[in-house]
Amino acid sequence: MMIEISFWQVVSLLLTFFGGVMGFWKFVEARKEKVRDEDQKHMDTRFSALDAAIRQTGEHVNSHATRLTAVEKDVDYVKRSLEHIPDKREFAELQGDLKAVKVAQDALGREVGTIRSSLVRIEDFLLNRGEKR
């Protein structure tokens, strides 16, 4: 028993098969395109979120840079102010100089006291014209 198949039946069968394969291929390509579009949308969303985060970080950096500049100015001002404050050695020298001034002042006070008492005696002599008491 032989089955007779005509040429046109074979051609029809092959065309149906290749049509199905081509339809399946087209379906797969359409699915790939859909997945690619979804991935692109997802990536666009992530990149826009990343761009927003980068912008926000840039704003924070600029804010910190401004604050850092202000702090640097304050530190420079404090450094310049500290240059004119005496250190331990200079304070010791000043303390010694003050002690020397006090000693000189005490000596002058004693000398002025001596001169004052002499003046009082001369005044008394002149007022009393040499009269003895």
XYZ file of C-alpha atoms in Angstrom, residues 4-125:
122
model
C 0.392 8.819 -3.166
C 1.252 12.375 -2.422
C 1.059 14.961 -5.068
C 3.601 17.655 -5.659
C 1.139 20.341 -4.679
C 0.345 18.610 -1.425
C 4.056 18.615 -0.556
C 4.376 22.258 -1.544
C 1.304 23.135 0.490
C 2.651 21.224 3.465
C 6.057 22.907 3.199
C 4.474 26.342 2.826
C 2.306 25.699 5.857
C 5.346 24.549 7.824
C 7.489 27.508 6.754
C 4.543 29.853 7.342
C 4.237 28.519 10.864
C 7.986 28.842 11.389
C 7.926 32.375 10.018
C 4.914 33.246 12.185
C 6.679 31.825 15.227
C 9.851 33.715 14.288
C 7.851 36.923 13.929
C 6.233 36.262 17.328
C 9.654 35.724 18.946
C 11.032 38.903 17.364
C 7.962 40.884 18.484
C 8.409 39.519 22.004
C 12.093 40.466 21.966
C 11.147 43.969 20.833
C 8.545 44.249 23.587
C 11.018 43.071 26.221
C 13.636 45.468 24.796
C 11.143 48.368 25.019
C 10.234 47.433 28.590
C 13.906 47.193 29.500
C 14.523 50.582 27.879
C 11.650 52.128 29.859
C 12.975 50.534 33.018
C 16.493 51.818 32.276
C 15.135 55.288 31.476
C 13.337 55.302 34.821
C 16.456 54.182 36.650
C 18.644 56.683 34.803
C 16.243 59.528 35.551
C 16.315 58.523 39.229
C 20.096 58.355 39.025
C 20.229 61.792 37.381
C 18.026 63.198 40.150
C 20.291 61.657 42.783
C 23.368 63.088 41.054
C 21.773 66.549 40.908
C 20.826 66.335 44.569
C 24.333 65.192 45.477
C 25.767 68.079 43.458
C 23.563 70.503 45.383
C 24.765 68.997 48.673
C 28.375 69.257 47.544
C 27.886 72.910 46.577
C 26.229 73.606 49.926
C 29.089 71.945 51.804
C 31.646 73.787 49.652
C 30.039 77.108 50.596
C 30.031 76.192 54.272
C 33.616 74.931 54.052
C 34.719 78.221 52.494
C 33.101 80.126 55.371
C 34.823 77.864 57.922
C 38.181 78.334 56.155
C 37.749 82.119 56.396
C 36.966 81.818 60.108
C 40.000 79.591 60.665
C 42.235 82.064 58.813
C 40.887 84.900 60.983
C 41.581 82.907 64.152
C 45.109 82.069 62.921
C 45.855 85.731 62.254
C 44.469 86.666 65.677
C 46.572 84.008 67.387
C 49.750 85.342 65.781
C 49.517 88.423 68.009
C 48.861 86.573 71.273
C 52.032 86.079 73.309
C 53.256 82.552 73.964
C 54.559 81.112 77.276
C 58.045 82.523 76.838
C 56.739 86.003 76.032
C 54.372 85.870 79.022
C 57.325 84.945 81.260
C 59.297 87.899 79.877
C 56.343 90.215 80.481
C 55.981 88.906 84.017
C 59.682 89.584 84.667
C 59.359 93.084 83.173
C 56.354 93.789 85.428
C 58.307 92.700 88.494
C 61.148 95.028 87.487
C 58.694 97.911 87.045
C 57.199 97.203 90.501
C 60.669 97.203 92.087
C 61.518 100.488 90.354
C 58.183 101.956 91.438
C 58.802 100.946 95.059
C 62.285 102.493 94.947
C 60.880 105.731 93.498
C 58.185 105.729 96.171
C 60.833 105.491 98.907
C 62.891 108.258 97.297
C 59.850 110.496 96.915
C 58.997 109.821 100.578
C 62.496 110.875 101.621
C 62.317 114.018 99.479
C 58.844 114.825 100.877
C 60.040 114.569 104.483
C 63.014 116.809 103.652
C 60.669 119.340 102.059
C 58.423 119.288 105.113
C 61.408 120.018 107.321
C 62.575 122.874 105.057
C 59.043 124.270 104.993
C 58.822 124.163 108.771
C 62.174 125.882 109.057
